[in-house]
Short mmCIF file of C-alpha atoms and ligand atoms in Angstrom, two decimals:
data_model
loop_
_atom_site.label_atom_id
_atom_site.label_comp_id
_atom_site.label_asym_id
_atom_site.label_seq_id
_atom_site.Cartn_x
_atom_site.Cartn_y
_atom_site.Cartn_z
CA UNK T 1 117.13 95.27 157.99
CA UNK T 2 119.78 92.56 158.07
CA UNK T 3 121.38 90.75 155.14
CA UNK T 4 118.93 87.87 155.26
CA UNK T 5 115.96 90.22 155.08
CA UNK T 6 117.62 92.11 152.25
CA UNK T 7 118.07 88.82 150.45
CA UNK T 8 114.36 88.09 150.51
CA UNK T 9 113.66 91.45 148.86
CA UNK T 10 116.56 91.21 146.43
CA UNK T 11 114.70 89.98 143.35
CA UNK T 12 111.78 92.32 143.72
CA UNK T 13 114.27 95.14 144.10
CA UNK T 14 116.03 93.96 140.96
CA UNK T 15 112.70 93.89 139.11
CA UNK T 16 111.81 97.35 140.52
CA UNK T 17 108.73 95.78 142.05
CA UNK T 18 109.24 96.65 145.71
CA UNK T 19 106.68 98.75 147.57
CA UNK T 20 108.16 102.19 148.31
CA UNK T 21 108.68 101.54 152.02
CA UNK T 22 110.53 98.30 151.34
CA UNK T 23 112.57 100.00 148.65
CA UNK T 24 113.73 102.64 151.10
CA UNK T 25 114.67 100.01 153.66
CA UNK T 26 116.48 97.97 151.03
CA UNK T 27 118.43 100.99 149.78
CA UNK T 28 119.31 101.87 153.34
CA UNK T 29 120.70 98.40 153.87
CA UNK T 30 122.87 98.68 150.78
CA UNK T 31 124.25 101.95 152.11
CA UNK T 32 125.19 100.36 155.40
CA UNK T 33 126.31 96.91 154.22
CA UNK T 34 129.45 96.88 152.06
CA UNK T 35 129.06 93.18 151.22
CA UNK T 36 125.52 93.45 149.89
CA UNK T 37 126.38 96.73 148.15
CA UNK T 38 129.35 95.14 146.41
CA UNK T 39 127.27 92.15 145.29
CA UNK T 40 124.51 94.42 144.07
CA UNK T 41 126.96 96.45 142.07
CA UNK T 42 128.67 93.37 140.64
CA UNK T 43 125.38 91.80 139.63
CA UNK T 44 124.24 95.05 138.08
CA UNK T 45 127.41 95.22 136.01
CA UNK T 46 126.95 91.65 134.86
CA UNK T 47 123.31 92.13 133.86
CA UNK T 48 124.16 95.39 132.12
CA UNK T 49 126.82 93.51 130.19
CA UNK T 50 124.21 90.97 129.14
CA UNK T 51 121.89 93.76 128.00
CA UNK T 52 124.72 95.23 125.95
CA UNK T 53 125.71 91.96 124.29
CA UNK T 54 127.82 92.43 121.19
CA UNK T 55 125.97 93.22 118.01
CA UNK T 56 126.06 90.38 115.49
CA UNK T 57 127.73 90.70 112.13
CA UNK T 58 126.79 91.90 108.69
CA UNK T 59 123.07 91.83 107.97
CA UNK T 60 123.57 91.60 104.19
CA UNK T 61 125.38 88.28 104.45
CA UNK T 62 122.76 87.07 106.91
CA UNK T 63 119.94 88.14 104.61
CA UNK T 64 121.60 86.46 101.68
CA UNK T 65 121.68 83.15 103.54
CA UNK T 66 118.03 83.48 104.52
CA UNK T 67 117.09 83.93 100.88
CA UNK T 68 119.37 81.09 99.83
CA UNK T 69 117.55 78.82 102.26
CA UNK T 70 114.23 80.02 100.87
CA UNK T 71 115.42 78.98 97.44
CA UNK T 72 116.51 75.59 98.72
CA UNK T 73 113.12 75.09 100.31
CA UNK T 74 111.66 75.31 96.85
CA UNK T 75 114.28 73.55 94.76
CA UNK T 76 115.18 70.69 97.11
CA UNK T 77 112.95 67.65 96.75
CA UNK T 78 110.94 67.18 99.94
CA UNK T 79 110.23 63.60 100.96
CA UNK T 80 106.90 63.97 102.74
CA UNK T 81 105.02 65.61 105.54
CA UNK T 82 104.31 69.23 106.33
CA UNK T 83 107.02 70.61 104.10
CA UNK T 84 106.30 68.36 101.14
CA UNK T 85 104.51 71.09 99.26
CA UNK T 86 106.22 74.30 98.27
CA UNK T 87 104.82 77.18 100.23
CA UNK T 88 103.48 79.87 97.90
CA UNK T 89 105.28 82.53 99.91
CA UNK T 90 108.55 80.71 99.29
CA UNK T 91 107.79 80.70 95.60
CA UNK T 92 107.19 84.42 95.69
CA UNK T 93 110.55 85.13 97.28
CA UNK T 94 112.52 82.75 95.14
CA UNK T 95 113.19 85.24 92.33
CA UNK T 96 114.99 87.48 94.79
CA UNK T 97 117.32 84.69 95.89
CA UNK T 98 118.09 83.71 92.32
CA UNK T 99 118.58 87.31 91.29
CA UNK T 100 120.78 87.85 94.35
CA UNK T 101 122.93 84.88 93.37
CA UNK T 102 123.30 86.15 89.83
CA UNK T 103 124.07 89.65 91.03
CA UNK T 104 126.63 88.17 93.41
CA UNK T 105 128.30 86.44 90.50
CA UNK T 106 128.38 89.66 88.49
CA UNK T 107 129.71 91.69 91.41
CA UNK T 108 132.33 89.07 92.13
CA UNK T 109 133.46 89.01 88.56
CA UNK T 110 133.85 92.77 88.59
CA UNK T 111 135.75 92.89 91.86
CA UNK T 112 137.98 89.92 91.13
CA UNK T 113 138.66 91.18 87.68
CA UNK T 114 140.11 94.32 89.22
CA UNK T 115 142.25 92.24 91.56
CA UNK T 116 143.45 89.63 89.10
CA UNK T 117 144.22 91.93 86.22
CA UNK T 118 147.79 93.34 86.44
CA UNK T 119 147.83 97.03 87.26
CA UNK T 120 149.99 98.00 84.33
CA UNK T 121 147.58 96.58 81.80
CA UNK T 122 144.91 98.80 80.34
CA UNK T 123 141.42 98.19 81.71
CA UNK T 124 140.11 96.41 78.70
CA UNK T 125 137.03 94.29 78.48
CA UNK T 126 139.20 91.40 77.40
CA UNK T 127 138.43 88.00 78.81
CA UNK T 128 136.54 87.78 82.06
CA UNK T 129 137.97 85.71 84.88
CA UNK T 130 135.17 83.25 84.43
CA UNK T 131 136.35 82.33 80.95
CA UNK T 132 139.98 81.80 81.86
CA UNK T 133 139.75 80.28 85.31
CA UNK T 134 137.10 77.61 85.23
CA UNK T 135 138.08 76.19 88.61
CA UNK T 136 137.71 79.46 90.44
CA UNK T 137 134.65 79.53 92.73
CA UNK T 138 133.30 82.57 90.94
CA UNK T 139 133.60 80.90 87.58
CA UNK T 140 131.99 77.78 88.91
CA UNK T 141 129.07 79.79 90.21
CA UNK T 142 128.68 81.63 86.93
CA UNK T 143 128.74 78.36 85.06
CA UNK T 144 126.16 76.87 87.37
CA UNK T 145 123.89 79.84 86.94
CA UNK T 146 124.17 79.91 83.18
CA UNK T 147 123.53 76.19 82.98
CA UNK T 148 120.38 76.55 85.01
CA UNK T 149 119.65 75.59 88.58
CA UNK T 150 119.11 71.89 88.42
CA UNK T 151 121.60 70.94 91.16
CA UNK T 152 120.59 72.81 94.30
CA UNK T 153 123.30 71.27 96.46
CA UNK T 154 126.04 72.19 94.01
CA UNK T 155 124.64 75.70 93.64
CA UNK T 156 124.50 76.08 97.38
CA UNK T 157 128.14 75.07 97.78
CA UNK T 158 129.11 77.32 94.93
CA UNK T 159 127.38 80.33 96.44
CA UNK T 160 128.83 79.62 99.87
CA UNK T 161 132.33 79.56 98.44
CA UNK T 162 131.91 82.85 96.65
CA UNK T 163 130.26 84.72 99.50
CA UNK T 164 133.57 84.66 101.37
CA UNK T 165 134.97 86.93 98.66
CA UNK T 166 132.09 89.30 98.27
CA UNK T 167 131.14 92.43 100.08
CA UNK T 168 127.41 92.11 100.19
CA UNK T 169 127.07 95.83 100.50
CA UNK T 170 128.34 95.83 96.96
CA UNK T 171 125.76 93.23 96.08
CA UNK T 172 122.97 95.27 97.63
CA UNK T 173 124.05 98.37 95.72
CA UNK T 174 124.17 96.39 92.54
CA UNK T 175 120.73 94.96 93.18
CA UNK T 176 119.31 98.41 93.73
CA UNK T 177 120.96 99.87 90.68
CA UNK T 178 120.92 97.11 88.11
CA UNK T 179 118.82 94.17 88.97
CA UNK T 180 115.87 95.13 91.15
CA UNK T 181 113.96 97.15 88.55
CA UNK T 182 114.00 94.22 86.16
CA UNK T 183 113.22 91.58 88.77
CA UNK T 184 110.15 89.53 88.00
CA UNK T 185 107.13 90.29 90.12
CA UNK T 186 104.08 88.26 90.83
CA UNK T 187 100.55 89.32 91.34
CA UNK T 188 99.71 89.70 95.01
CA UNK T 189 97.07 87.61 96.72
CA UNK T 190 97.46 84.62 94.46
CA UNK T 191 97.93 82.12 97.23
CA UNK T 192 95.16 79.64 97.41
CA UNK M 1 113.84 103.27 94.81
CA UNK M 2 112.05 105.46 97.33
CA UNK M 3 111.59 104.82 100.99
CA UNK M 4 108.81 106.03 103.19
CA UNK M 5 109.81 108.81 105.55
CA UNK M 6 108.36 107.01 108.56
CA UNK M 7 109.32 103.41 109.14
CA UNK M 8 106.32 101.18 108.41
CA UNK M 9 105.04 99.10 111.30
CA UNK M 10 105.88 95.41 111.49
CA UNK M 11 102.27 94.53 110.72
CA UNK M 12 102.40 96.56 107.51
CA UNK M 13 105.66 94.94 106.49
CA UNK M 14 104.26 91.51 107.32
CA UNK M 15 101.26 92.08 105.05
CA UNK M 16 103.50 93.31 102.25
CA UNK M 17 105.90 90.40 102.73
CA UNK M 18 102.96 88.03 102.67
CA UNK M 19 102.15 89.40 99.23
CA UNK M 20 105.67 88.67 98.05
CA UNK M 21 107.20 92.11 98.61
CA UNK M 22 110.89 91.34 98.95
CA UNK M 23 111.79 94.79 100.19
CA UNK M 24 109.35 94.43 103.06
CA UNK M 25 110.80 91.00 103.87
CA UNK M 26 114.28 92.53 103.86
CA UNK M 27 113.16 95.32 106.17
CA UNK M 28 111.78 92.81 108.65
CA UNK M 29 115.12 91.04 108.64
CA UNK M 30 117.01 94.32 109.00
CA UNK M 31 114.83 95.28 111.92
CA UNK M 32 114.92 92.06 113.90
CA UNK M 33 117.98 90.04 112.94
CA UNK M 34 120.18 91.45 115.71
CA UNK M 35 117.76 90.62 118.51
CA UNK M 36 117.22 87.07 117.28
CA UNK M 37 120.90 86.41 116.72
CA UNK M 38 121.95 87.79 120.11
CA UNK M 39 119.28 85.71 121.81
CA UNK M 40 120.35 82.54 120.03
CA UNK M 41 124.01 83.16 120.69
CA UNK M 42 123.32 83.14 124.41
CA UNK M 43 121.12 80.06 124.14
CA UNK M 44 123.46 77.97 122.05
CA UNK M 45 126.83 79.35 123.11
CA UNK M 46 128.00 79.24 119.49
CA UNK M 47 127.85 82.02 116.93
CA UNK M 48 127.74 79.74 113.89
CA UNK M 49 124.98 77.52 115.25
CA UNK M 50 123.07 80.59 116.42
CA UNK M 51 123.24 82.26 113.02
CA UNK M 52 122.15 79.09 111.27
CA UNK M 53 119.15 78.85 113.59
CA UNK M 54 118.44 82.56 113.17
CA UNK M 55 118.36 82.13 109.40
CA UNK M 56 115.94 79.25 109.82
CA UNK M 57 113.86 81.45 112.10
CA UNK M 58 113.45 84.07 109.39
CA UNK M 59 112.78 81.45 106.74
CA UNK M 60 110.00 80.19 108.95
CA UNK M 61 108.76 83.73 109.52
CA UNK M 62 108.60 84.47 105.80
CA UNK M 63 106.94 81.17 105.01
CA UNK M 64 104.17 81.75 107.51
CA UNK M 65 104.13 85.53 107.68
CA UNK M 66 100.49 85.55 106.63
CA UNK M 67 99.73 83.93 109.98
CA UNK M 68 101.26 86.79 111.94
CA UNK M 69 98.89 88.03 114.62
CA UNK M 70 99.21 91.79 114.68
CA UNK M 71 98.12 92.02 118.29
CA UNK M 72 101.48 90.68 119.43
CA UNK M 73 104.94 92.12 118.91
CA UNK M 74 106.79 90.64 115.95
CA UNK M 75 109.91 90.21 118.06
CA UNK M 76 108.06 88.04 120.58
CA UNK M 77 106.87 85.81 117.76
CA UNK M 78 110.36 85.58 116.28
CA UNK M 79 111.90 84.72 119.63
CA UNK M 80 109.25 82.05 120.13
CA UNK M 81 110.11 80.51 116.75
CA UNK M 82 113.83 80.79 117.47
CA UNK M 83 113.48 79.09 120.83
CA UNK M 84 111.36 76.30 119.38
CA UNK M 85 113.82 75.65 116.55
CA UNK M 86 116.68 75.55 119.04
CA UNK M 87 114.86 73.01 121.19
CA UNK M 88 114.10 70.91 118.12
CA UNK M 89 117.70 70.95 117.00
CA UNK M 90 118.99 70.13 120.45
CA UNK M 91 116.54 67.23 120.63
CA UNK M 92 117.67 66.04 117.25
CA UNK M 93 121.35 66.22 118.10
CA UNK M 94 121.27 65.00 121.64
CA UNK M 95 120.81 61.42 122.71
CA UNK M 96 118.98 62.10 125.97
CA UNK M 97 117.03 65.27 126.44
CA UNK M 98 115.19 66.32 129.56
CA UNK M 99 111.50 66.80 128.67
CA UNK M 100 110.86 70.21 127.19
CA UNK M 101 114.13 71.67 128.32
CA UNK M 102 116.48 73.49 126.07
CA UNK M 103 119.99 72.16 126.14
CA UNK M 104 122.84 73.93 124.48
CA UNK M 105 123.49 72.48 121.06
CA UNK M 106 127.15 72.25 121.93
CA UNK M 107 128.82 73.84 124.85
CA UNK M 108 131.05 76.55 123.49
CA UNK M 109 131.33 78.58 126.65
CA UNK M 110 134.46 79.07 128.68
CA UNK M 111 135.53 76.70 131.38
CA UNK M 112 134.42 78.40 134.60
CA UNK M 113 137.18 76.66 136.53
CA UNK M 114 139.81 78.45 134.48
CA UNK M 115 141.12 81.55 136.13
CA UNK M 116 140.19 84.82 134.52
CA UNK M 117 143.30 86.14 132.86
CA UNK M 118 142.21 89.11 130.77
CA UNK M 119 142.96 92.43 132.32
CA UNK M 120 140.55 94.50 130.31
CA UNK M 121 137.57 95.22 132.56
CA UNK M 122 134.95 94.77 129.87
CA UNK M 123 136.46 91.52 128.69
CA UNK M 124 136.63 90.35 132.27
CA UNK M 125 132.97 91.11 132.81
CA UNK M 126 132.03 89.40 129.60
CA UNK M 127 134.01 86.32 130.52
CA UNK M 128 132.42 86.18 133.95
CA UNK M 129 129.01 86.58 132.37
CA UNK M 130 129.67 83.76 129.91
CA UNK M 131 130.77 81.49 132.71
CA UNK M 132 127.85 82.41 134.96
CA UNK M 133 125.31 81.82 132.20
CA UNK M 134 126.91 78.47 131.55
CA UNK M 135 125.89 77.53 135.10
CA UNK M 136 122.19 78.10 134.47
CA UNK M 137 119.68 75.42 133.69
CA UNK M 138 118.09 75.83 130.24
CA UNK M 139 114.85 77.45 131.46
CA UNK M 140 116.77 79.71 133.82
CA UNK M 141 119.02 80.79 130.97
CA UNK M 142 116.08 81.49 128.69
CA UNK M 143 114.31 83.53 131.34
CA UNK M 144 117.42 85.55 132.25
CA UNK M 145 118.36 86.23 128.62
CA UNK M 146 114.84 87.14 127.54
CA UNK M 147 114.35 89.44 130.51
CA UNK M 148 117.76 91.09 130.80
CA UNK M 149 119.21 90.92 127.30
CA UNK M 150 116.00 91.23 125.28
CA UNK M 151 114.42 93.49 127.90
CA UNK M 152 111.06 91.76 127.60
CA UNK M 153 108.45 92.06 130.32
CA UNK M 154 107.84 88.98 132.45
CA UNK M 155 104.54 88.57 130.61
CA UNK M 156 106.28 88.54 127.23
CA UNK M 157 108.93 86.14 128.53
CA UNK M 158 106.08 83.88 129.63
CA UNK M 159 104.57 84.09 126.15
CA UNK M 160 107.87 83.14 124.48
CA UNK M 161 108.55 80.31 126.91
CA UNK M 162 104.90 79.24 126.91
CA UNK M 163 104.90 79.06 130.70
CA UNK M 164 102.84 80.72 133.44
CA UNK M 165 104.15 84.07 134.66
CA UNK M 166 104.81 82.67 138.14
CA UNK M 167 106.97 79.89 136.74
CA UNK M 168 108.92 82.36 134.64
CA UNK M 169 109.56 84.54 137.70
CA UNK M 170 110.77 81.50 139.55
CA UNK M 171 113.22 80.61 136.75
CA UNK M 172 114.36 84.21 136.53
CA UNK M 173 114.96 84.56 140.27
CA UNK M 174 116.67 81.23 140.63
CA UNK M 175 118.79 81.97 137.60
CA UNK M 176 119.99 85.24 139.05
CA UNK M 177 120.68 83.51 142.36
CA UNK M 178 122.89 81.00 140.54
CA UNK M 179 124.71 83.87 138.87
CA UNK M 180 125.28 85.56 142.22
CA UNK M 181 126.62 82.32 143.63
CA UNK M 182 129.04 82.21 140.75
CA UNK M 183 130.11 85.78 141.42
CA UNK M 184 130.65 85.02 145.09
CA UNK M 185 132.67 81.93 144.39
CA UNK M 186 134.77 83.13 141.47
CA UNK M 187 135.01 86.88 141.57
CA UNK M 188 136.34 89.33 144.03
CA UNK M 189 133.34 91.12 145.42
CA UNK M 190 134.53 93.89 147.65
ZN1 ZN X 1 123.94 92.95 153.73
#
């Protein structure tokens, strides 16, 4: 087998689709041809690198943004067309997104409280950050939540600002421990 | 909160999610987010754009999860949605788009003409891979990424790309040939 013949079998060899006899001949050529062997090895390395592509980041943050978008799908006014009506499934998931946002605010307040409060002061339940720093993103989010969600765009920006501070692992733990048991549920199979 | 000892199947989670079970929805995201995000990162060349599209993919999944056909793998369905959303966005953002082709939303890949400078072998490989993939046409890139990164069968790649198997093979083989050409031209193969 010469290089040109090997070339015609290359892709089937790569896909492990060669008949046994051809496979033997192809392997034999690689053993005897340094150029083809080097290219085969280089290509293998490259494709293995593709298969081992870096894992993406934190799933909690990702999940949070999915649920935020679900909330937006419900709260944002839709002009017309396919998405004009709120999907019932979206409605069902909305409580989670809202609860997640509120839990995020609580978790943020707790964590920032620990950071902002001077270490030499006793840990007293004095005045939360939200009450003394109304321009802080956390405070803004808390205010938005307590006022009610009537400005989706503002709420979205507010949540986005605060998520850069928050470990969402902390949020997940908080949801499990504090919020999830009290979360509102809806009767299944109500979609019409 | 208790978890089942055995992981529930995607179809079970889909039914539960369809009934508004947020834990099931979260488990579907946990299970499949990495595959979708890795796929989209290769398609778009940008992590931020890819993650935005991946989020939209899962929003779409959860909105229409009651339409999930249990005969097909969930991941194949997700990748089909992800690909379609990417094409739609590229169409929206680009002035001239070639028919049904997928064009990168914005090219964020490295300049292949730049010499490779990193000495770390893994980084070098990764950089060469990025540059080689940049050389592929959109269908070639999709076929190569679905087959080699996602490890789908040619039949499943065909289902995601909504093309005949023969056409997918052709894109896959041509794509790999382009990558070999890049290796020959830019990398020491010896
Ligand atoms: Zn040879």
